[in-house]
Short mmCIF file of C-alpha atoms in Angstrom, two decimals:
data_model
loop_
_atom_site.label_atom_id
_atom_site.label_comp_id
_atom_site.label_asym_id
_atom_site.label_seq_id
_atom_site.Cartn_x
_atom_site.Cartn_y
_atom_site.Cartn_z
CA MET A 15 0.00 0.00 0.00
CA SER A 16 1.57 3.25 -1.14
CA LEU A 17 1.65 6.38 0.93
CA THR A 18 -0.87 8.26 -1.19
CA THR A 19 -3.49 5.51 -1.05
CA ARG A 20 -2.97 5.25 2.72
CA ILE A 21 -3.55 8.99 3.09
CA ALA A 22 -6.63 8.78 0.87
CA THR A 23 -8.07 5.91 2.85
CA PHE A 24 -7.44 7.78 6.08
CA ARG A 25 -9.10 10.93 4.70
CA ARG A 26 -12.15 9.00 3.59
CA ALA A 27 -12.39 7.41 7.03
CA ILE A 28 -12.33 10.82 8.71
CA GLU A 29 -14.89 12.23 6.23
CA ARG A 30 -17.19 9.27 6.90
CA TRP A 31 -16.81 9.70 10.66
CA LEU A 32 -17.42 13.48 10.47
CA LEU A 33 -20.49 12.97 8.29
CA ALA A 34 -21.89 10.30 10.62
CA ARG A 35 -21.17 12.32 13.73
CA PHE A 36 -22.01 15.90 12.61
CA GLY A 37 -23.89 15.50 9.29
CA ASP A 38 -27.07 17.61 9.10
CA THR A 39 -26.36 19.24 12.45
CA TRP A 40 -25.50 22.86 13.24
CA VAL A 41 -21.82 21.89 13.34
CA GLU A 42 -21.78 21.03 9.64
CA GLU A 43 -23.68 24.18 8.75
CA TRP A 44 -21.24 26.33 10.71
CA ALA A 45 -18.18 24.58 9.40
CA ARG A 46 -19.37 25.03 5.80
CA GLY A 47 -20.23 28.66 6.47
CA LEU A 48 -16.84 29.38 7.98
CA TYR A 49 -15.01 27.68 5.13
CA HIS A 50 -17.06 29.57 2.55
CA GLY A 51 -16.74 32.93 4.29
CA MET A 52 -13.08 32.73 5.22
CA ILE A 53 -11.51 30.79 2.41
CA SER A 54 -13.44 30.10 -0.76
CA HIS A 55 -15.55 33.24 -1.14
CA PRO A 56 -12.78 35.82 -0.67
CA ALA A 57 -10.71 33.85 -3.15
CA TYR A 58 -13.15 33.88 -6.06
CA GLU A 59 -14.92 37.09 -5.13
CA LYS A 60 -11.84 39.13 -5.94
CA ILE A 61 -11.31 37.37 -9.22
CA GLU A 62 -14.96 37.83 -10.15
CA LEU A 63 -14.85 41.52 -9.29
CA GLU A 64 -11.89 41.92 -11.59
CA ALA A 65 -13.70 39.93 -14.27
CA GLU A 66 -16.72 42.23 -13.87
CA ASP A 67 -14.50 45.27 -14.31
CA LEU A 68 -13.10 43.84 -17.53
CA GLU A 69 -16.59 43.00 -18.68
CA ASP A 70 -17.67 46.58 -18.00
CA ALA A 71 -14.79 47.83 -20.11
CA PHE A 72 -15.94 45.48 -22.85
CA MET A 73 -19.50 46.73 -22.62
CA VAL A 74 -18.45 50.38 -22.72
CA ALA A 75 -16.30 49.68 -25.76
CA CYS A 76 -19.27 47.95 -27.40
CA PHE A 77 -21.97 50.46 -26.52
CA PRO A 78 -20.48 53.89 -25.94
CA ASP A 79 -23.68 55.45 -27.31
CA ALA A 80 -25.26 54.61 -23.99
CA PHE A 81 -23.14 57.47 -22.66
CA GLY A 82 -23.76 59.71 -25.62
CA ILE A 83 -20.50 58.91 -27.40
CA PRO A 84 -21.18 58.03 -31.03
CA SER A 85 -19.29 54.98 -32.19
CA PRO A 86 -18.57 53.68 -35.67
CA VAL A 87 -18.94 50.11 -34.50
CA SER A 88 -22.16 50.26 -32.51
CA TYR A 89 -24.04 49.21 -35.63
CA TYR A 90 -22.07 45.98 -35.62
CA THR A 91 -21.85 45.46 -31.87
CA ALA A 92 -25.64 45.76 -31.68
CA GLU A 93 -25.59 42.26 -33.17
CA LEU A 94 -24.17 41.00 -29.88
CA LEU A 95 -27.05 42.32 -27.81
CA PRO A 96 -29.25 39.25 -28.10
CA TYR A 97 -26.45 37.23 -26.51
CA LEU A 98 -25.57 39.68 -23.76
CA GLU A 99 -28.74 39.44 -21.72
CA THR A 100 -27.22 38.84 -18.28
CA GLU A 101 -24.23 41.02 -18.99
CA PHE A 102 -26.36 43.93 -20.07
CA GLY A 103 -28.54 43.94 -16.97
CA ALA A 104 -25.61 43.53 -14.61
CA TRP A 105 -23.63 46.18 -16.44
CA GLU A 106 -26.42 48.71 -16.11
CA ARG A 107 -26.81 47.95 -12.41
CA ARG A 108 -23.10 48.33 -11.80
CA MET A 109 -22.98 51.57 -13.75
CA TRP A 110 -25.75 53.03 -11.59
CA ASP A 111 -24.12 51.77 -8.46
CA ARG A 112 -20.55 52.80 -9.07
CA GLN A 113 -19.10 55.52 -6.91
CA SER A 114 -15.42 55.80 -7.66
CA LEU A 115 -12.64 53.68 -8.99
CA ILE A 116 -10.90 53.76 -5.61
CA GLU A 117 -14.04 52.57 -3.91
CA ARG A 118 -14.48 49.76 -6.41
CA LYS A 119 -10.88 48.61 -6.42
CA GLY A 120 -10.62 49.11 -2.65
CA ARG A 121 -13.34 46.56 -2.14
CA GLN A 122 -11.03 43.94 -3.60
CA TYR A 123 -8.69 44.22 -0.62
CA HIS A 124 -9.38 43.10 2.93
CA PHE A 125 -7.39 45.25 5.33
CA MET B 27 -7.32 39.87 -67.70
CA ASP B 28 -5.26 41.78 -65.17
CA GLU B 29 -7.64 44.64 -64.57
CA PRO B 30 -9.07 44.39 -61.03
CA ARG B 31 -12.47 42.86 -60.64
CA PHE B 32 -13.99 45.58 -58.46
CA VAL B 33 -14.02 49.13 -59.71
CA PHE B 34 -15.24 52.01 -57.55
CA PHE B 35 -16.23 55.45 -58.74
CA GLY B 36 -16.30 58.24 -56.20
CA GLY B 37 -16.43 62.00 -56.07
CA LYS B 38 -18.34 64.98 -54.80
CA GLY B 39 -22.12 65.02 -55.16
CA GLY B 40 -23.32 65.95 -58.64
CA VAL B 41 -20.07 65.44 -60.57
CA GLY B 42 -21.66 62.64 -62.55
CA LYS B 43 -20.54 59.48 -60.80
CA THR B 44 -23.65 57.62 -61.83
CA THR B 45 -23.21 58.58 -65.47
CA VAL B 46 -19.53 57.67 -65.49
CA SER B 47 -19.94 54.38 -63.64
CA SER B 48 -22.87 53.36 -65.85
CA ALA B 49 -20.88 54.24 -68.94
CA PHE B 50 -17.92 52.26 -67.65
CA GLY B 51 -20.18 49.32 -66.82
CA LEU B 52 -21.52 49.49 -70.35
CA ARG B 53 -18.00 49.47 -71.80
CA CYS B 54 -17.11 46.42 -69.73
CA ALA B 55 -20.28 44.65 -70.83
CA ARG B 56 -19.54 45.56 -74.45
CA SER B 57 -16.10 44.02 -74.19
CA GLY B 58 -17.78 40.74 -73.35
CA GLN B 59 -17.39 40.75 -69.58
CA ARG B 60 -20.33 39.85 -67.39
CA THR B 61 -20.74 43.09 -65.50
CA LEU B 62 -22.68 44.09 -62.41
CA LEU B 63 -23.40 47.74 -61.71
CA VAL B 64 -23.98 48.53 -58.03
CA SER B 65 -25.50 51.84 -57.07
CA THR B 66 -25.80 53.16 -53.55
CA ASP B 67 -27.72 56.25 -54.44
CA PRO B 68 -30.99 56.47 -52.53
CA ALA B 69 -32.32 58.71 -55.30
CA HIS B 70 -32.32 55.72 -57.69
CA SER B 71 -30.54 57.62 -60.42
CA THR B 72 -29.25 54.44 -62.06
CA GLY B 73 -32.85 53.43 -62.54
CA ASP B 74 -33.59 56.81 -64.17
CA LEU B 75 -30.57 56.50 -66.39
CA PHE B 76 -31.60 53.14 -67.83
CA ASP B 77 -35.26 54.01 -67.49
CA GLN B 78 -35.90 50.82 -65.58
CA PRO B 79 -36.53 50.26 -61.85
CA PHE B 80 -33.89 48.24 -60.02
CA THR B 81 -34.08 46.52 -56.66
CA ASP B 82 -31.36 45.42 -54.27
CA ALA B 83 -31.08 42.09 -56.11
CA PRO B 84 -29.10 42.12 -59.37
CA GLN B 85 -31.28 42.07 -62.44
CA PRO B 86 -30.47 42.30 -66.15
CA VAL B 87 -30.56 45.71 -67.75
CA ASP B 88 -33.00 45.71 -70.67
CA GLY B 89 -31.43 46.16 -74.06
CA TYR B 90 -27.85 45.50 -72.99
CA ASP B 91 -26.13 42.13 -73.02
CA ASN B 92 -23.90 41.06 -70.12
CA LEU B 93 -25.04 43.97 -67.97
CA GLU B 94 -26.87 43.65 -64.66
CA ALA B 95 -27.62 46.31 -62.09
CA MET B 96 -28.74 46.66 -58.49
CA GLU B 97 -29.53 49.58 -56.22
CA ILE B 98 -28.74 49.49 -52.52
CA ASP B 99 -30.74 51.81 -50.33
CA PRO B 100 -28.85 52.41 -47.06
CA ALA B 101 -32.00 53.37 -45.13
CA THR B 102 -33.70 50.11 -46.09
CA GLU B 103 -30.57 48.16 -45.17
CA VAL B 104 -30.39 49.75 -41.73
CA ASP B 105 -34.04 49.00 -41.17
CA ALA B 106 -33.72 45.37 -42.24
CA HIS B 107 -30.75 44.92 -39.92
CA LEU B 108 -32.71 46.40 -37.03
CA GLN B 109 -35.73 44.17 -37.66
CA GLN B 110 -33.54 41.08 -37.94
CA LEU B 111 -31.88 41.85 -34.61
CA LYS B 112 -35.21 42.51 -32.95
CA ARG B 113 -36.41 39.09 -34.03
CA GLU B 114 -33.26 37.49 -32.65
CA LEU B 115 -33.75 39.45 -29.46
CA GLY B 116 -37.25 38.08 -29.09
CA THR B 117 -36.08 34.48 -29.36
CA GLN B 118 -33.04 34.87 -27.12
CA MET B 119 -34.16 37.07 -24.29
CA SER B 120 -36.74 37.11 -21.56
CA ALA B 121 -39.39 39.76 -22.01
CA ALA B 122 -38.25 41.66 -18.92
CA VAL B 123 -34.90 42.77 -20.37
CA VAL B 124 -36.03 43.16 -23.94
CA ASN B 125 -37.25 46.72 -23.45
CA GLU B 126 -33.96 47.97 -22.07
CA VAL B 127 -31.97 46.32 -24.80
CA ASP B 128 -34.43 47.44 -27.44
CA LEU B 129 -33.61 51.02 -26.59
CA GLN B 130 -29.91 50.37 -27.06
CA LEU B 131 -30.64 48.66 -30.36
CA GLU B 132 -32.69 51.58 -31.69
CA MET B 133 -29.92 53.94 -30.69
CA ALA B 134 -27.25 51.94 -32.49
CA HIS B 135 -29.26 52.20 -35.70
CA ARG B 136 -29.63 55.95 -35.45
CA THR B 137 -25.96 56.79 -35.00
CA PRO B 138 -24.39 58.85 -37.77
CA GLY B 139 -22.34 55.90 -38.98
CA ALA B 140 -25.22 53.45 -39.30
CA HIS B 141 -25.88 54.13 -42.97
CA GLU B 142 -22.23 53.74 -43.84
CA ALA B 143 -21.93 50.57 -41.83
CA ALA B 144 -25.00 49.09 -43.51
CA LEU B 145 -23.73 50.04 -46.95
CA PHE B 146 -20.34 48.62 -46.22
CA ASP B 147 -21.95 45.40 -45.08
CA ARG B 148 -23.81 45.08 -48.35
CA PHE B 149 -20.64 45.86 -50.30
CA ILE B 150 -18.96 42.95 -48.58
CA ASP B 151 -21.92 40.71 -49.47
CA VAL B 152 -21.72 41.80 -53.09
CA MET B 153 -17.97 41.23 -53.22
CA ARG B 154 -18.34 37.80 -51.65
CA ASP B 155 -21.04 36.71 -54.08
CA ALA B 156 -19.33 38.19 -57.12
CA ASP B 157 -18.55 34.84 -58.72
CA PRO B 158 -21.03 35.11 -61.58
CA TYR B 159 -19.45 38.39 -62.71
CA ASP B 160 -16.17 39.29 -64.36
CA ARG B 161 -16.48 42.87 -63.28
CA VAL B 162 -18.37 44.71 -60.55
CA VAL B 163 -18.69 48.48 -60.84
CA PHE B 164 -19.62 50.44 -57.70
CA ASP B 165 -21.23 53.82 -57.95
CA THR B 166 -20.56 55.12 -54.46
CA SER B 167 -22.10 57.89 -52.41
CA PRO B 168 -20.35 61.29 -52.29
CA THR B 169 -16.70 61.51 -51.24
CA GLY B 170 -16.72 61.93 -47.48
CA GLY B 171 -19.01 59.00 -46.84
CA THR B 172 -17.28 56.73 -49.31
CA LEU B 173 -13.81 57.34 -48.03
CA ARG B 174 -14.92 56.79 -44.48
CA LEU B 175 -16.59 53.63 -45.63
CA LEU B 176 -13.48 52.30 -47.29
CA SER B 177 -11.29 53.18 -44.33
CA LEU B 178 -13.54 51.12 -42.09
CA PRO B 179 -11.97 47.64 -42.43
CA ASP B 180 -8.68 48.58 -40.80
CA LEU B 181 -10.32 50.59 -38.08
CA LEU B 182 -12.97 47.99 -37.37
CA GLU B 183 -10.54 45.12 -37.43
CA GLY B 184 -8.43 46.75 -34.75
CA TRP B 185 -11.47 47.54 -32.68
CA ILE B 186 -12.87 44.05 -32.92
CA ASP B 187 -9.50 42.58 -31.97
CA ARG B 188 -9.58 44.64 -28.81
CA LEU B 189 -13.16 43.65 -28.07
CA ILE B 190 -12.34 39.98 -28.45
CA ALA B 191 -9.30 40.34 -26.19
CA LYS B 192 -11.36 42.04 -23.49
CA ARG B 193 -14.12 39.50 -23.63
CA GLU B 194 -11.62 36.64 -23.45
CA GLN B 195 -9.83 38.16 -20.48
CA SER B 196 -12.99 38.60 -18.48
CA ILE B 197 -14.26 35.11 -19.26
CA GLU B 198 -10.90 33.66 -18.38
CA LEU B 199 -11.13 35.29 -14.98
CA TYR B 200 -14.67 34.00 -14.48
CA GLU B 201 -13.43 30.52 -15.27
CA ARG B 202 -10.56 30.90 -12.87
CA ALA B 203 -12.94 32.10 -10.17
CA ALA B 204 -14.89 28.87 -10.52
CA ILE B 205 -13.02 26.94 -7.84
CA GLY B 206 -14.14 23.58 -6.54
CA ASN B 207 -17.47 22.51 -7.97
CA ARG B 208 -18.69 25.99 -8.82
CA ALA B 209 -19.83 26.50 -12.37
CA PRO B 210 -18.17 29.52 -14.02
CA ARG B 211 -20.50 32.43 -14.73
CA ARG B 212 -19.34 32.51 -18.34
CA GLN B 213 -17.54 29.99 -20.46
CA LEU B 214 -15.03 30.58 -23.22
CA ASP B 215 -16.00 27.40 -24.98
CA GLY B 216 -18.80 28.16 -27.44
CA ASP B 217 -19.27 31.74 -26.31
CA PRO B 218 -21.72 33.20 -28.86
CA VAL B 219 -20.37 36.72 -28.41
CA ILE B 220 -16.82 35.79 -29.34
CA ALA B 221 -18.11 33.65 -32.18
CA ARG B 222 -20.02 36.58 -33.64
CA LEU B 223 -17.11 38.96 -33.20
CA GLN B 224 -14.80 36.54 -34.94
CA ASP B 225 -17.27 36.16 -37.75
CA ARG B 226 -17.32 39.93 -38.16
CA ARG B 227 -13.57 40.03 -38.07
CA LYS B 228 -13.33 37.54 -40.91
CA ARG B 229 -15.61 39.70 -43.02
CA PHE B 230 -13.50 42.79 -42.39
CA VAL B 231 -10.28 40.98 -43.20
CA PHE B 232 -11.86 39.77 -46.43
CA ALA B 233 -12.97 43.32 -47.24
CA ARG B 234 -9.56 44.79 -46.56
CA ASP B 235 -7.73 42.21 -48.63
CA THR B 236 -10.19 42.50 -51.49
CA LEU B 237 -10.11 46.28 -51.50
CA GLN B 238 -6.34 46.31 -51.56
CA ASP B 239 -5.72 43.48 -54.01
CA ALA B 240 -8.67 43.26 -56.34
CA ALA B 241 -10.08 46.76 -56.48
CA ARG B 242 -9.38 50.09 -58.11
CA PHE B 243 -10.73 53.53 -57.27
CA HIS B 244 -11.49 56.22 -59.79
CA LEU B 245 -12.36 59.70 -58.71
CA VAL B 246 -14.68 61.71 -60.88
CA MET B 247 -14.30 65.48 -60.94
CA ASN B 248 -15.54 68.51 -62.81
CA PRO B 249 -13.18 71.10 -64.29
CA ASP B 250 -13.56 73.71 -61.54
CA SER B 251 -11.33 74.60 -58.62
CA LEU B 252 -13.74 73.41 -55.93
CA SER B 253 -13.88 69.97 -57.46
CA LEU B 254 -10.12 69.95 -57.97
CA ARG B 255 -9.42 70.70 -54.28
CA GLU B 256 -11.91 68.07 -53.19
CA THR B 257 -10.24 65.54 -55.46
CA GLU B 258 -6.81 66.39 -54.08
CA ARG B 259 -8.07 65.77 -50.56
CA ALA B 260 -9.81 62.55 -51.56
CA LEU B 261 -6.64 61.28 -53.25
CA GLU B 262 -4.64 61.92 -50.09
CA THR B 263 -7.13 59.96 -48.04
CA LEU B 264 -7.14 57.06 -50.49
CA LYS B 265 -3.37 57.00 -50.37
CA GLU B 266 -3.41 57.07 -46.59
CA TYR B 267 -5.59 53.97 -46.58
CA GLU B 268 -3.31 52.34 -49.15
CA LEU B 269 -6.13 51.76 -51.57
CA PRO B 270 -5.21 51.31 -55.25
CA ILE B 271 -6.00 54.47 -57.20
CA GLY B 272 -6.83 54.50 -60.91
CA PRO B 273 -6.86 57.42 -63.36
CA ILE B 274 -9.09 60.43 -62.72
CA VAL B 275 -12.15 61.09 -64.84
CA ILE B 276 -12.97 64.70 -65.67
CA ASN B 277 -16.63 65.05 -66.48
CA LYS B 278 -18.91 67.85 -67.71
CA ILE B 279 -16.34 69.70 -69.76
CA THR B 280 -17.96 72.61 -71.58
CA PRO B 281 -17.67 72.30 -75.38
CA SER B 282 -15.95 75.28 -76.98
CA PRO B 283 -17.85 77.51 -79.41
CA GLU B 284 -17.04 77.82 -83.09
CA ALA B 285 -14.39 80.45 -83.87
CA HIS B 286 -16.81 82.76 -85.71
CA GLU B 287 -19.35 82.87 -82.88
CA ASP B 288 -18.92 86.13 -81.08
CA GLY B 289 -22.30 86.82 -79.47
CA ARG B 290 -22.86 86.91 -75.73
CA GLY B 291 -23.24 83.14 -75.57
CA GLY B 292 -20.11 82.61 -77.60
CA ARG B 293 -18.04 84.93 -75.39
CA TYR B 294 -19.42 83.30 -72.25
CA LEU B 295 -18.57 79.86 -73.50
CA ARG B 296 -15.09 80.94 -74.59
CA GLN B 297 -14.28 82.36 -71.15
CA ARG B 298 -15.77 79.39 -69.43
CA CYS B 299 -13.70 77.02 -71.59
CA ALA B 300 -10.53 78.98 -70.90
CA SER B 301 -10.98 78.71 -67.14
CA GLU B 302 -11.84 75.03 -67.44
CA ARG B 303 -8.80 74.34 -69.60
CA ALA B 304 -6.66 76.03 -66.93
CA ARG B 305 -8.18 73.84 -64.20
CA MET B 306 -7.69 70.73 -66.30
CA GLN B 307 -4.08 71.64 -66.95
CA GLU B 308 -3.65 72.17 -63.22
CA ALA B 309 -5.21 68.77 -62.58
CA ARG B 310 -2.84 67.11 -65.05
CA ASP B 311 0.18 68.86 -63.52
CA SER B 312 -0.54 68.77 -59.82
CA LEU B 313 -2.54 65.61 -59.16
CA PRO B 314 -0.44 62.58 -58.25
CA VAL B 315 -2.40 60.36 -60.66
CA GLU B 316 -3.00 60.79 -64.35
CA VAL B 317 -6.19 62.02 -65.89
CA GLY B 318 -7.59 58.99 -67.67
CA ALA B 319 -10.64 60.31 -69.43
CA GLU B 320 -12.25 63.62 -70.33
CA ILE B 321 -15.93 63.79 -71.02
CA GLU B 322 -17.85 66.68 -72.51
CA SER B 323 -20.96 68.08 -70.99
CA ARG B 324 -24.26 66.98 -72.54
CA VAL B 325 -27.25 69.09 -73.28
CA GLN B 326 -29.83 66.43 -72.47
CA ASP B 327 -30.07 64.14 -69.48
CA VAL B 328 -27.90 61.13 -69.97
CA THR B 329 -29.99 58.14 -71.08
CA GLY B 330 -29.92 55.58 -73.88
CA ASP B 331 -27.98 56.90 -76.88
CA VAL B 332 -26.25 59.64 -74.91
CA LEU B 333 -24.96 57.01 -72.51
CA GLU B 334 -23.48 55.19 -75.49
CA GLU B 335 -21.68 58.37 -76.52
CA VAL B 336 -20.35 58.90 -73.02
CA ALA B 337 -19.21 55.30 -72.92
CA ALA B 338 -17.35 55.85 -76.16
CA GLU B 339 -15.56 58.87 -74.66
CA LEU B 340 -14.73 57.15 -71.38
CA ASP B 341 -11.36 55.78 -72.30
CA LEU B 342 -10.49 53.79 -69.18
CA PRO B 343 -8.93 50.34 -69.45
CA VAL B 344 -11.60 47.66 -69.21
CA GLY B 345 -9.34 44.64 -69.70
CA GLY B 346 -10.51 41.49 -71.44
CA GLN B 347 -10.94 41.09 -75.19
CA PRO B 348 -13.47 43.29 -76.98
CA ALA B 349 -16.29 41.08 -78.23
#
C-alpha cells in the first residue's frame, strides 16, 4: 500500500466519521459557512470583481452610445445584444451603483 | 485579364458618378465581360438613367447584353438589420430585459455611422457573391461618406480585436474564479459573443484584402477649382488607406464655341472654356495620378444613346478582349 493511497483511505475514514457524527447538524452548517466565508468566497470574489470590471470595459467599448458617445462600430456590436442578456442587466446595475474607482478597487482588498 | 475585378467610382455630389460608372459598366459589358453595376444612391438615379426600376437584387438591364444592375438603399438596409436583430432578441431574451436592450438597439441604428456601416456590409456581401461576374462596378455615395466607408476595415478590425481580447480576459477570470465545484458564470468554450465577433472580423479581413488586391478607385471630378481641391483631398485619403488608385475622370467639360461665334453666348462659353482648360491643366500637372478620361458636358439628361456616346468617350482600361 503506497503512501498516497494510505492517506486517501485515512481521509475517507475521517470524512465518513465526520459525516456520521455531525452530518445535518448545526456543526456542519457552521463549518461550511466558515469555510465559505473565510476561504473560498474571498478567493473567487476578488477574481470575479476583476472579471466584472473587464466585462464593464468590454460593454463600454461595445456600446459607448449609452453614454452619448457616437461609435462607428455600434451598428455591428448591436448584433451582440441578443447574446448579452445577463451582462447587459448587470452592467447597467453596476454603472448606476458605481461611486469611484478607488471605492471599487478598494473593495477587492481586505485590510 | 489583369484589370481588377472591383471598380469604384467616387467624387463629390453631382459630378456625374452615376453617369460615369454606368458608362464604364456598359464598356465592360460591351467588351464581353459579365458586368454588375452597383448603385448606392438612394435617389435611384441608375434606374432613371436606364429608365428601368432596379431593386437590391441584381437584375439584367433591358437592351444590354452582359449587364446587370442593383440599387442598394442604405436606409432600407439599416431597417432590415434592425428588424432582424429585434427578431433574434425576441427568441433569445426574456421579455423583462427586452425593453432595455431594445432602446440600445434603436440607438445603435440611429448613429451617424449606421448608414455607412450598412452600406459597407452590403458591399462585402456583393464582393463575396461576385462569382457570376467578371467585373463589378460600384457607384458610391459622395466623397466623405465613401472614403470613411473604405477606411472602415482597418479601423474595425483593430477595434474588434480589442473587443475579443477584453471578452476573453474577463471570461478567463470568471473561469478561474470557478473553484471547486462551482460553475463559471461565463464559459469561453462556445461563447456566442466571441463567435459573432470573430465572424465579423473575418468579413473585415476579407474586405480589406479584397479592397487592396482586387479593387481600383477612380475619382470623378468637374473642371472647376472646388472639385479639384476636393479631389486632391480625396486622393490623399485614399493613399493614406493604401487603396489602389486609378486614373481620374474629368466630367462635364464645356464644349468650346465655333471660332466665328462672337455673341454673348459665344463669349461666355469661350471664357468658361478657358478657365476650365486652366483647371484641367492644373489637374494634369498637380494631381499625383494621371487624368484617364475627359468627357464633354451633354445638353440632355444622360440616357440611352447619350450614354453610349459617353461610354465611347470614357477611355479607361476595361481589360478582357473586346467582343
